[in-house]
PDB file of C-alpha atoms in Angstrom:
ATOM      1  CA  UNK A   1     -28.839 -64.175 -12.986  1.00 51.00           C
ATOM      2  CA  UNK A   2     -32.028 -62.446 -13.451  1.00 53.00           C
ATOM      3  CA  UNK A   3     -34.960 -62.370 -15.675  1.00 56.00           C
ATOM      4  CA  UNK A   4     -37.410 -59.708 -15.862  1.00 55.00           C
ATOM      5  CA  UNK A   5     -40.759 -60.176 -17.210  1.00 55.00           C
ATOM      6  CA  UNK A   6     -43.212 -57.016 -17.630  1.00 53.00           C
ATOM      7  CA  UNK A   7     -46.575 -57.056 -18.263  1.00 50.00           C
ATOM      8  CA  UNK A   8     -46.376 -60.223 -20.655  1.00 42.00           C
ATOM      9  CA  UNK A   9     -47.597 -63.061 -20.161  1.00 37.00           C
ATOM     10  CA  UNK A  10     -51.198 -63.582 -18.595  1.00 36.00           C
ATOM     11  CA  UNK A  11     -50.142 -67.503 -18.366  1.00 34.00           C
ATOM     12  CA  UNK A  12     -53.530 -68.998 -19.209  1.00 31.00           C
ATOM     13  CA  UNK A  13     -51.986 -71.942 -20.251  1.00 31.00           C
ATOM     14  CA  UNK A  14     -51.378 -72.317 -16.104  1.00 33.00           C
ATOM     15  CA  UNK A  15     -54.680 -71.937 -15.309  1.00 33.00           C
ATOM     16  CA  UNK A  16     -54.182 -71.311 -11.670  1.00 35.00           C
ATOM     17  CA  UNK A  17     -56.506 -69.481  -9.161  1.00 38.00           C
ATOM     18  CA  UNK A  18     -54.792 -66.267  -8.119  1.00 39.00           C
ATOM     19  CA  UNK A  19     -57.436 -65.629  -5.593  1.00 41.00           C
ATOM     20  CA  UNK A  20     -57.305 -66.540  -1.632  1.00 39.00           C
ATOM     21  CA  UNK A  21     -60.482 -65.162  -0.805  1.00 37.00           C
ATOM     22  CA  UNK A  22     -58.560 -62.147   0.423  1.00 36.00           C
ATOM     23  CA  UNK A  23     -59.984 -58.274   0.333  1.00 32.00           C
ATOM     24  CA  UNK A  24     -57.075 -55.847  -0.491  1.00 34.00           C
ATOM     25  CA  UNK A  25     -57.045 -52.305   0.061  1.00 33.00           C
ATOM     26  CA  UNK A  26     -55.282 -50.567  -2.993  1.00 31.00           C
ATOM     27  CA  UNK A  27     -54.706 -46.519  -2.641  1.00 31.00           C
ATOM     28  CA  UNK A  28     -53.525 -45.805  -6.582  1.00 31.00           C
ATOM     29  CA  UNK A  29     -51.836 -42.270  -6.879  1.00 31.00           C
ATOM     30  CA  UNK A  30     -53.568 -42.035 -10.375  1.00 31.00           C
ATOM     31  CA  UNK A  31     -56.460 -40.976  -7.850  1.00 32.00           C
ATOM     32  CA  UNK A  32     -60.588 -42.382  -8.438  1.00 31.00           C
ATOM     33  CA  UNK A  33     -61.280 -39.833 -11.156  1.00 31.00           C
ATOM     34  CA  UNK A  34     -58.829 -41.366 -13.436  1.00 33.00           C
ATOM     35  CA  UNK A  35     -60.324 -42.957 -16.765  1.00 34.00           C
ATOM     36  CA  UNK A  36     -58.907 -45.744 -18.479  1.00 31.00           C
ATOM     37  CA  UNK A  37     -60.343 -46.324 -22.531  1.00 33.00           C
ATOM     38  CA  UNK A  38     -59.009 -48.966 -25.431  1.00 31.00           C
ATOM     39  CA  UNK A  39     -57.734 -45.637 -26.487  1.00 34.00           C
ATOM     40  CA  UNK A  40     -55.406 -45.480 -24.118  1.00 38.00           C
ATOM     41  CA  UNK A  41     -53.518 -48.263 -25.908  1.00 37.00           C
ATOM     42  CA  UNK A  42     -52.925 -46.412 -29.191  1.00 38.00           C
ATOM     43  CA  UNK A  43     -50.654 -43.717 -27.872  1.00 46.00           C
ATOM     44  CA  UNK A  44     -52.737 -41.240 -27.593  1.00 55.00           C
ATOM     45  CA  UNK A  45     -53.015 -38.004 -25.429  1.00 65.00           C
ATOM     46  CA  UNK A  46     -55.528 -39.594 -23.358  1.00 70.00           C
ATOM     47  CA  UNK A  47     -52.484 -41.517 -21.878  1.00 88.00           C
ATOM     48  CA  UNK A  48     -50.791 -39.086 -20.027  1.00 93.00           C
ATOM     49  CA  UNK A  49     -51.197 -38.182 -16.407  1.00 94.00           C
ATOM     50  CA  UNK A  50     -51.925 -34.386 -15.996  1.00 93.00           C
ATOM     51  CA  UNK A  51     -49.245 -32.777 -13.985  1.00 94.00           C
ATOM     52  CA  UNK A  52     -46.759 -36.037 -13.344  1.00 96.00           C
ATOM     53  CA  UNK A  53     -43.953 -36.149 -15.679  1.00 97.00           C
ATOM     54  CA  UNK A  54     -40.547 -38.358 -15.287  1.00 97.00           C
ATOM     55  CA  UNK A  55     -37.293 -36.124 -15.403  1.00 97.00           C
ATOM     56  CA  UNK A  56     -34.587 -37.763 -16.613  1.00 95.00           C
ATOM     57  CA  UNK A  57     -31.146 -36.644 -15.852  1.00 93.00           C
ATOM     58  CA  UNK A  58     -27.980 -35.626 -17.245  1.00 89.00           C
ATOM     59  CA  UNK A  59     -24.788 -35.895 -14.404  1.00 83.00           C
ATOM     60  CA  UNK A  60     -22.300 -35.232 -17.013  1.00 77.00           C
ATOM     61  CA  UNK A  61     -20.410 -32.192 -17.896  1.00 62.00           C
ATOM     62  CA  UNK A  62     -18.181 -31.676 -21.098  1.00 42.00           C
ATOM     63  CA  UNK A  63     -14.637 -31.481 -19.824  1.00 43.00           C
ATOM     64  CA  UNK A  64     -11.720 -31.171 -22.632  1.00 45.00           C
ATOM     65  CA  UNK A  65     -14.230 -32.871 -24.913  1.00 43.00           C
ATOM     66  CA  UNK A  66     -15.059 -35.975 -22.271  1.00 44.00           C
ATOM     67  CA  UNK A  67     -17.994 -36.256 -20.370  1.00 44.00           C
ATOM     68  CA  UNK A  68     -17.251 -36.758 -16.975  1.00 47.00           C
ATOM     69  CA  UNK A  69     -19.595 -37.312 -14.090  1.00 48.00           C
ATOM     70  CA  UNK A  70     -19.364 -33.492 -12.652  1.00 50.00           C
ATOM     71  CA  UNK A  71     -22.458 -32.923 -11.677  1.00 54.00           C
ATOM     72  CA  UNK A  72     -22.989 -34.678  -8.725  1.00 67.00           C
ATOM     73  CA  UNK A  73     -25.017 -38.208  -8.313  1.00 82.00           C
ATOM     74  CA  UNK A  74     -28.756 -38.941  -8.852  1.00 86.00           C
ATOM     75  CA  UNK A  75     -29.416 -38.339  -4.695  1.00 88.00           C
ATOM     76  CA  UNK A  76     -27.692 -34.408  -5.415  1.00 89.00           C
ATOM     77  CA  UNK A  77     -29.879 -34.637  -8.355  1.00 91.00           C
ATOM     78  CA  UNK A  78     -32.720 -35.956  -6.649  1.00 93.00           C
ATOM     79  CA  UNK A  79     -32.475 -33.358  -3.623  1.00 92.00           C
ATOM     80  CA  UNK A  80     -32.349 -30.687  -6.383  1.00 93.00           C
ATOM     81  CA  UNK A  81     -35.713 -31.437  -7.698  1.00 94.00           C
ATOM     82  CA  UNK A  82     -36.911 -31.410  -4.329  1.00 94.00           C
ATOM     83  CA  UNK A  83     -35.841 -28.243  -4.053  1.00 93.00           C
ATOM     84  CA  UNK A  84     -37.332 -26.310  -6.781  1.00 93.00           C
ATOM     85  CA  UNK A  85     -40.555 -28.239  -5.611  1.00 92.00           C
ATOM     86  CA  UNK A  86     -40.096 -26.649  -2.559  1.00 85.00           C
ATOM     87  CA  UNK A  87     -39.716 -29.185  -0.195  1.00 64.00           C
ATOM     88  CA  UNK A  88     -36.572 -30.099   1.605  1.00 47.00           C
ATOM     89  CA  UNK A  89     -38.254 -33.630   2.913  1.00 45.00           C
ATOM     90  CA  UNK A  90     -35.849 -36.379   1.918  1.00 40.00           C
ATOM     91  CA  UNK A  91     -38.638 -39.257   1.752  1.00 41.00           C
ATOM     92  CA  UNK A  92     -38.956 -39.784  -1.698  1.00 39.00           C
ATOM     93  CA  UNK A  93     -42.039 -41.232  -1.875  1.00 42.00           C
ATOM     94  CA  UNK A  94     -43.744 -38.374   0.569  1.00 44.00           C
ATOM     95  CA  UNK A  95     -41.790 -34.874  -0.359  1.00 42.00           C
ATOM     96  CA  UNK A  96     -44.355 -32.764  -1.359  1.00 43.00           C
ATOM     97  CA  UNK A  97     -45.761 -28.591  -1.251  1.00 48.00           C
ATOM     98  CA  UNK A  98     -49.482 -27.892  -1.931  1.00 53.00           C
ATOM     99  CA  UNK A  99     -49.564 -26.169  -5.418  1.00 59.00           C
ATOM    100  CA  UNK A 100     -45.781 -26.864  -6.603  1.00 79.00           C
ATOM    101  CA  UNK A 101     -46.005 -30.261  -7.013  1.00 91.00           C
ATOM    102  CA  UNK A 102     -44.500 -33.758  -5.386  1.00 93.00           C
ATOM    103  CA  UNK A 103     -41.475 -35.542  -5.812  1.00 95.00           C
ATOM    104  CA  UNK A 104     -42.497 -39.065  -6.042  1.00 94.00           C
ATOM    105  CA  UNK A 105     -39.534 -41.190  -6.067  1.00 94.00           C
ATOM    106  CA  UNK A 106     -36.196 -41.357  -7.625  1.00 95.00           C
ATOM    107  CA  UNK A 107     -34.725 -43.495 -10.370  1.00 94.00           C
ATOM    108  CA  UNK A 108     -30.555 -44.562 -10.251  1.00 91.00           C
ATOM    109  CA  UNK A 109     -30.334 -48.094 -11.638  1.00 90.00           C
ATOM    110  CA  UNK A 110     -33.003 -48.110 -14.817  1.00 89.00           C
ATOM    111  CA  UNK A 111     -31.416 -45.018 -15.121  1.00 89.00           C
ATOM    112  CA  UNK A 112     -30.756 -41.627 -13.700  1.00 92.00           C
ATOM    113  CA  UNK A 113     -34.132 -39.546 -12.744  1.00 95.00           C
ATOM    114  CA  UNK A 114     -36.945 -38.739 -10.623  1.00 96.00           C
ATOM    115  CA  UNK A 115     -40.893 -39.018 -11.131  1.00 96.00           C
ATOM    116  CA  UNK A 116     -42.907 -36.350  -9.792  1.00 96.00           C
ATOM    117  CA  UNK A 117     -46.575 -35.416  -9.878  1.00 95.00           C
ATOM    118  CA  UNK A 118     -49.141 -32.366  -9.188  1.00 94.00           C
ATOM    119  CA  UNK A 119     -46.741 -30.032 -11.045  1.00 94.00           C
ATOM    120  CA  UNK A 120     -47.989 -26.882 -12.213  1.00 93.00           C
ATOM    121  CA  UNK A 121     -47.298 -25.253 -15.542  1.00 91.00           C
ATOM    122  CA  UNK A 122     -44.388 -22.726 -14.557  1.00 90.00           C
ATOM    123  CA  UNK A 123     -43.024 -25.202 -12.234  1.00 93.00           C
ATOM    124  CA  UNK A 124     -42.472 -26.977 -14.808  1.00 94.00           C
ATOM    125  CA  UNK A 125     -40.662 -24.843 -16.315  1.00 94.00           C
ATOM    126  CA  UNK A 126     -38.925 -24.553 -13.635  1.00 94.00           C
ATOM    127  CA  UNK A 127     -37.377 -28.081 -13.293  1.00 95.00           C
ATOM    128  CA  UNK A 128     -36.436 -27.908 -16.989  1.00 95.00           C
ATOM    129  CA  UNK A 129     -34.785 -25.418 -16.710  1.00 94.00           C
ATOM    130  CA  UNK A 130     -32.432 -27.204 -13.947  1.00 94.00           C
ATOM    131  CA  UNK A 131     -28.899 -27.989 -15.107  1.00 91.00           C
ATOM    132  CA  UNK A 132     -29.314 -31.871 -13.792  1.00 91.00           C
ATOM    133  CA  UNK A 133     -32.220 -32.344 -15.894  1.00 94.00           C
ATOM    134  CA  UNK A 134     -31.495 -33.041 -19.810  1.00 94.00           C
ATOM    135  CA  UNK A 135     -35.189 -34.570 -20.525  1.00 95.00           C
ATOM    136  CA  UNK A 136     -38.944 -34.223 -19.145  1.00 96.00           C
ATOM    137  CA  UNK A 137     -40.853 -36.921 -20.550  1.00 96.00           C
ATOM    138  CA  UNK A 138     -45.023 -36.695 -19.687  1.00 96.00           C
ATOM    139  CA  UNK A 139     -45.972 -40.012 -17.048  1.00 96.00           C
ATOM    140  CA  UNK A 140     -48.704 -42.000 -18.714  1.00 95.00           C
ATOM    141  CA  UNK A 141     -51.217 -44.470 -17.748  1.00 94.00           C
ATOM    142  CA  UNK A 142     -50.229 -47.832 -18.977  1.00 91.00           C
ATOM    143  CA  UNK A 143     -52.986 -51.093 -18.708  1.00 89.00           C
ATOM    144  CA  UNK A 144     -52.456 -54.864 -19.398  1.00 83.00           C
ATOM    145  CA  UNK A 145     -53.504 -55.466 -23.172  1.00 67.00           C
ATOM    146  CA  UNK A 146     -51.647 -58.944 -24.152  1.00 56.00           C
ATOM    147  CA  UNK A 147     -54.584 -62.177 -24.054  1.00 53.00           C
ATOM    148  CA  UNK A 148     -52.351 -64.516 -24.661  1.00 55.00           C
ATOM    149  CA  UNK A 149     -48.840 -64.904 -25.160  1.00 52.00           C
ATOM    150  CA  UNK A 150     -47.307 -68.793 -24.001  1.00 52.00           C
ATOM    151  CA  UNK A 151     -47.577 -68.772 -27.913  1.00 57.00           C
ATOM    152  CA  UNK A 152     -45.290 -66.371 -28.631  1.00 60.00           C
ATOM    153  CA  UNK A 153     -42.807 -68.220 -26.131  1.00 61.00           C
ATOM    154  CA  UNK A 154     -43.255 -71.689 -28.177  1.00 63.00           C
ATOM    155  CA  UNK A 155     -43.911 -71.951 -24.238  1.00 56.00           C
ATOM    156  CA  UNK A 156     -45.653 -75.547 -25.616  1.00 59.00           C
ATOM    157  CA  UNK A 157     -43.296 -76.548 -27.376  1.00 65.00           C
ATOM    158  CA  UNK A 158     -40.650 -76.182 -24.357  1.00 60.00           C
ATOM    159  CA  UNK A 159     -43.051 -77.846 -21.978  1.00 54.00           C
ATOM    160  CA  UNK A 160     -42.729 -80.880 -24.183  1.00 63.00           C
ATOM    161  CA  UNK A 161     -38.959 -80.789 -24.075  1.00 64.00           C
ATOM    162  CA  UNK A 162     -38.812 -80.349 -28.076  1.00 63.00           C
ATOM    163  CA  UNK A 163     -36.029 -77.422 -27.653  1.00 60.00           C
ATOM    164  CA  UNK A 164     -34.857 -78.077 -23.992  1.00 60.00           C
ATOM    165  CA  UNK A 165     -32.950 -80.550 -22.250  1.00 62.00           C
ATOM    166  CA  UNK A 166     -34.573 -82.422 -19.718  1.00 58.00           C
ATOM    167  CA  UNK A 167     -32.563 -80.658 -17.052  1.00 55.00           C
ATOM    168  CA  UNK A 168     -33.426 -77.073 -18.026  1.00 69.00           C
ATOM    169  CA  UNK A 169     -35.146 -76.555 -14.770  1.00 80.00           C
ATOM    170  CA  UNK A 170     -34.124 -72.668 -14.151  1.00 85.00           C
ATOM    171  CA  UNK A 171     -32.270 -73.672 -10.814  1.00 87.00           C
ATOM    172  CA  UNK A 172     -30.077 -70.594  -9.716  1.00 90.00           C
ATOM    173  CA  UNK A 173     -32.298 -68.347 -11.818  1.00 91.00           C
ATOM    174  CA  UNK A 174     -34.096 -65.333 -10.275  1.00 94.00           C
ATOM    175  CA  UNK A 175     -37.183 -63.749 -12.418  1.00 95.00           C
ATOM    176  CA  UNK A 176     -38.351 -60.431 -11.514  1.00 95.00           C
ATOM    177  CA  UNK A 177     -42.285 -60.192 -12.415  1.00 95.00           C
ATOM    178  CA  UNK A 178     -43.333 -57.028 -13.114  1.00 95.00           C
ATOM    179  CA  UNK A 179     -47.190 -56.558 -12.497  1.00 94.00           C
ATOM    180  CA  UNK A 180     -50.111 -56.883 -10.526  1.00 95.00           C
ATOM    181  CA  UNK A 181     -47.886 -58.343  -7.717  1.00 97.00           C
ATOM    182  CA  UNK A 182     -47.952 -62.350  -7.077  1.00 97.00           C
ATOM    183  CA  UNK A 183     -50.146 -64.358  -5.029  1.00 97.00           C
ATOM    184  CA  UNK A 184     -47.326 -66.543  -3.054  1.00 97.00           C
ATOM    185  CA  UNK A 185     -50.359 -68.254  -0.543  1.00 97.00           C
ATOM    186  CA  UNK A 186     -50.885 -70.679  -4.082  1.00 96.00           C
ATOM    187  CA  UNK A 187     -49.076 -73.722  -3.723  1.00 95.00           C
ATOM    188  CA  UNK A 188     -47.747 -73.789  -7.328  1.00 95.00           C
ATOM    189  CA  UNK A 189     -46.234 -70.706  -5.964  1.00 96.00           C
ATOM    190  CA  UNK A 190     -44.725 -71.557  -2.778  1.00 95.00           C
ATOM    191  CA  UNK A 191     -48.096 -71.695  -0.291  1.00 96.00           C
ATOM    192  CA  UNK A 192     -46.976 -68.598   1.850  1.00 96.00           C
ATOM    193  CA  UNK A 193     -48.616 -67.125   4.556  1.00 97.00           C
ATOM    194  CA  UNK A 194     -47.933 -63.239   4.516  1.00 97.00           C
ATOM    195  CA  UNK A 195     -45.782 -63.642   7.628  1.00 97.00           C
ATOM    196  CA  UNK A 196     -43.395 -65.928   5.895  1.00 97.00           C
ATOM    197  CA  UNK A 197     -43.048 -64.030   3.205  1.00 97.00           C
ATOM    198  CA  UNK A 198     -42.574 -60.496   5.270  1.00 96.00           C
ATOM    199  CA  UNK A 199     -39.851 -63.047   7.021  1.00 96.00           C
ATOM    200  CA  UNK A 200     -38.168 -64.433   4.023  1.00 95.00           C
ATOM    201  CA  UNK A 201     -39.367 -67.571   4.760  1.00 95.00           C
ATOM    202  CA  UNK A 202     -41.210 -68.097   1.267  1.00 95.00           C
ATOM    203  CA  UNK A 203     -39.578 -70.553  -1.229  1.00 92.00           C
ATOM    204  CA  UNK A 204     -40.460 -69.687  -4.385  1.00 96.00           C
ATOM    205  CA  UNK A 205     -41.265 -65.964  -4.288  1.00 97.00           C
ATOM    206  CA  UNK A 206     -38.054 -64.632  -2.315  1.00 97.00           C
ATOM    207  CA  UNK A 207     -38.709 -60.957  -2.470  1.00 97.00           C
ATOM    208  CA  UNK A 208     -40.506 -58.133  -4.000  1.00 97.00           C
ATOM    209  CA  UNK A 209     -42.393 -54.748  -3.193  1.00 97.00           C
ATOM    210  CA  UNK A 210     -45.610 -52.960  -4.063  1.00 97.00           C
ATOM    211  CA  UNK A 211     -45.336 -49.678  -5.509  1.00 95.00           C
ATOM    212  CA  UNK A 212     -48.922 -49.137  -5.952  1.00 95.00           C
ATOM    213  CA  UNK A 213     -49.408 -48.928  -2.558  1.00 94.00           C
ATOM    214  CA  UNK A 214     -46.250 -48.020  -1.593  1.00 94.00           C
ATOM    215  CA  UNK A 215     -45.696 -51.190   0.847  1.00 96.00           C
ATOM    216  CA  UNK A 216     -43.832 -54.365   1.339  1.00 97.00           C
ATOM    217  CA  UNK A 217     -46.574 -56.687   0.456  1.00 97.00           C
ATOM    218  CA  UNK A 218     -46.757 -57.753  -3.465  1.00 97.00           C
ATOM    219  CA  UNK A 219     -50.045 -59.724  -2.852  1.00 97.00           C
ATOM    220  CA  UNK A 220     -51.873 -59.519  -6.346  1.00 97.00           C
ATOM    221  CA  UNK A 221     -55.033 -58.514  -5.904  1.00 96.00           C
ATOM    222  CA  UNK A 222     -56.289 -59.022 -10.093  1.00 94.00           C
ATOM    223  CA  UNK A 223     -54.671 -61.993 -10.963  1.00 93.00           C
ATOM    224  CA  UNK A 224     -52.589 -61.324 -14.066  1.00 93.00           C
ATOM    225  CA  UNK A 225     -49.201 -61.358 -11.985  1.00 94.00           C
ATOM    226  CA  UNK A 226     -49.825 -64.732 -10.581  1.00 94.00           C
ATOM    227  CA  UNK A 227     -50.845 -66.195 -14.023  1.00 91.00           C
ATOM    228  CA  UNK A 228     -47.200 -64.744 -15.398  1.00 91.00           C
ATOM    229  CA  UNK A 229     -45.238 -66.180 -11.764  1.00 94.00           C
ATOM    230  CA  UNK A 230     -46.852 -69.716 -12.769  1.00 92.00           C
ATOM    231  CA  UNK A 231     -46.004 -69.696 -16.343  1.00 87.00           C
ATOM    232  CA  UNK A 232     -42.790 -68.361 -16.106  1.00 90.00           C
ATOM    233  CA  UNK A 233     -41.612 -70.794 -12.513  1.00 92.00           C
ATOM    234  CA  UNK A 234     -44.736 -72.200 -10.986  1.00 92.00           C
ATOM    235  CA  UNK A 235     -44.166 -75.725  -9.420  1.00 93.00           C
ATOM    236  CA  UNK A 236     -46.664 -77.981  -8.009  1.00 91.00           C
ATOM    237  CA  UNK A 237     -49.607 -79.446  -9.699  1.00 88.00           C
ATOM    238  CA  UNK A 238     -48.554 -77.364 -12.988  1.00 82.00           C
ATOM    239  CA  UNK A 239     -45.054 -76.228 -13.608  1.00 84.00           C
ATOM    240  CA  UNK A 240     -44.241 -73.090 -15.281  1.00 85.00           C
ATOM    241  CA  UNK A 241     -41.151 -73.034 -17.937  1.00 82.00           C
ATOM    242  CA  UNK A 242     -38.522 -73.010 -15.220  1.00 87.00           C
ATOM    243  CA  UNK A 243     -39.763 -74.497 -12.262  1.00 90.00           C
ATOM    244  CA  UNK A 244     -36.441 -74.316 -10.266  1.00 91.00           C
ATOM    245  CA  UNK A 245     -35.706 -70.636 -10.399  1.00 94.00           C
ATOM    246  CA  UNK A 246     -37.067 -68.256  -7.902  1.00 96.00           C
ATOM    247  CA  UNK A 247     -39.828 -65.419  -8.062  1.00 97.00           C
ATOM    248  CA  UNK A 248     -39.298 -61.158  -7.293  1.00 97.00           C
ATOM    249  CA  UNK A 249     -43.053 -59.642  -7.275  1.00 97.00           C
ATOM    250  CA  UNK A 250     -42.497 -56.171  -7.959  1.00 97.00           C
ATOM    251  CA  UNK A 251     -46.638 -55.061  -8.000  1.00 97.00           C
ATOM    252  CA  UNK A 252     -47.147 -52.155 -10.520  1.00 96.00           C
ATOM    253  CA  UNK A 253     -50.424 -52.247 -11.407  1.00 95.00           C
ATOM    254  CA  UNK A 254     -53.591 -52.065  -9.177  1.00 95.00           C
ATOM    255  CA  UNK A 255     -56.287 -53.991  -9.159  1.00 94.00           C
ATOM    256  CA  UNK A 256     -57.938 -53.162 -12.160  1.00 93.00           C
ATOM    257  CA  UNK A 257     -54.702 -54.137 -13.992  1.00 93.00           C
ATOM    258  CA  UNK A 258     -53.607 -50.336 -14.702  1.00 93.00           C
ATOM    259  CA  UNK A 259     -50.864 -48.210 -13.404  1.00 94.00           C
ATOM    260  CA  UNK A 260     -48.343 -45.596 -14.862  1.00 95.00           C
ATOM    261  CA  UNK A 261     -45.247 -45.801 -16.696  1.00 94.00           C
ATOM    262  CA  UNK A 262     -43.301 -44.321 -13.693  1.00 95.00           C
ATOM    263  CA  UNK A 263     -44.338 -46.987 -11.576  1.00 94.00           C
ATOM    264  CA  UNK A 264     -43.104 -49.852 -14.470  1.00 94.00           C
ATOM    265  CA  UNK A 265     -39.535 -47.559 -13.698  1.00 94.00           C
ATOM    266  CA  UNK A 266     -39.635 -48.002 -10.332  1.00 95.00           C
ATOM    267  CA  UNK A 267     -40.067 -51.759 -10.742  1.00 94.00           C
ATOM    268  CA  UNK A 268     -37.687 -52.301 -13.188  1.00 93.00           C
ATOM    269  CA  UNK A 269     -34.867 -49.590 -10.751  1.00 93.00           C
ATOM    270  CA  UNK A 270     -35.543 -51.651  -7.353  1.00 89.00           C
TER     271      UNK A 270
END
């Protein structure tokens, strides 16, 4: 089985270092002119991301009053969009056209769509107007607000054993942490090097990717990500809730703790 947790829990109650005295690079598509303000929080139109939207799709065509899937899957879908963009390059993360916008990546698990960016007004247009899509939705910046949340958990409360069994280690369990990416080199964490972990060698965190910089290498480089891995399964000098089950780093957010809400999709999709 497998857990997801997104953007929850900071895990103060760990208190672990999530640094390694490591410099990381991080290349965020929001781009260095992007602004990030408490208002940002509230819903407001300072949230969304000028020109990147998230299409979300509609496969099914009315048949004898059933929906059936008609239309084609999300890749015909996806190579549709790519089309109207202009571009007939089938890396997702790469097709783009100077001036009619880029398809970023494509959604099929989460659900059925496609995130693209740098999309000009009557483009836009455009791709609504495409019979695959049923929904554009704007892309918006999202940021970690939540302090402090092992309270909401009763995490306390279970690290006493007061509404656990003794045995309620989370052996077999896989938890899919959705954030700043994990620092695996901490030995609560497993004590990677980035080799092992590139190599599956890594015993706690099995897996993951970094969509922020579009790369195989999770490495948090803020901390937040690491402080929700330790709550949630660290083991070593301070155990998490479920110390037995097994850690995905799906990195999100850059190092400043921000990213977009098509990013959190692609997370949540892989």
């Amino acid at each position: 089985s497998i857990l997801f947790l997104l953007l929850l829990l900071p895990g103060s109650a760990a208190q672990i270092d999530a640094g390694d005295n490591r410099t990381v690079e991080t290349q965020t598509v929001l781009g260095e002119n992007a602004e990030y303000t408490a208002s940002n929080r509230s819903g407001s139109e300072d949230q969304i991301i000028e020109g990147r939207y998230i299409l979300e799709y509609d496969l099914r065509e009315a048949e004898g009053g059933l929906f059936t899937l008609g239309l084609g899957t999300a890749e015909t879908a996806h190579d549709q969009v790519k089309s109207a963009l202009g571009s007939n390059n089938l890396l997702m993360s790469q097709s783009s056209n100077q001036g009619q916008g880029r398809f970023l990546r494509g959604f099929e698990n989460a659900f059925q769509g496609s995130a693209v960016s740098n999309v000009p007004d009557e483009k836009l247009e455009e791709l609504k107007n495409l019979s695959v899509v049923e929904e554009v939705h704007p892309d918006v910046r999202v940021e970690i607000a939540v302090d402090d949340s092992t309270g909401y958990l009763d995490a306390p409360e279970v690290w006493k054993g007061k509404h656990s069994p003794s045995n309620l280690t989370g052996e077999g369990v896989s938890i899919a942490v959705i954030d700043t990416g994990v620092n695996y080199s901490h030995p609560d964490l497993g004590g990677c090097s980035e080799t092992e972990f590139q190599n599956d060698k890594c015993g706690k965190v099995v897996g993951g990717y970094d969509f922020v910089n579009d790369d195989s290498d999770p490495m948090d480089d803020h901390g937040h990500g690491t402080h929700v891995a330790a709550t949630a399964a660290g083991n070593g000098t301070l155990k998490g809730l479920a110390p037995g089950a097994d850690i995905y780093a799906y990195k999100v957010l850059g190092s400043g703790g921000r990213g977009s809400s098509s990013e959190i999709i692609a997370g949540i999709d892989e």
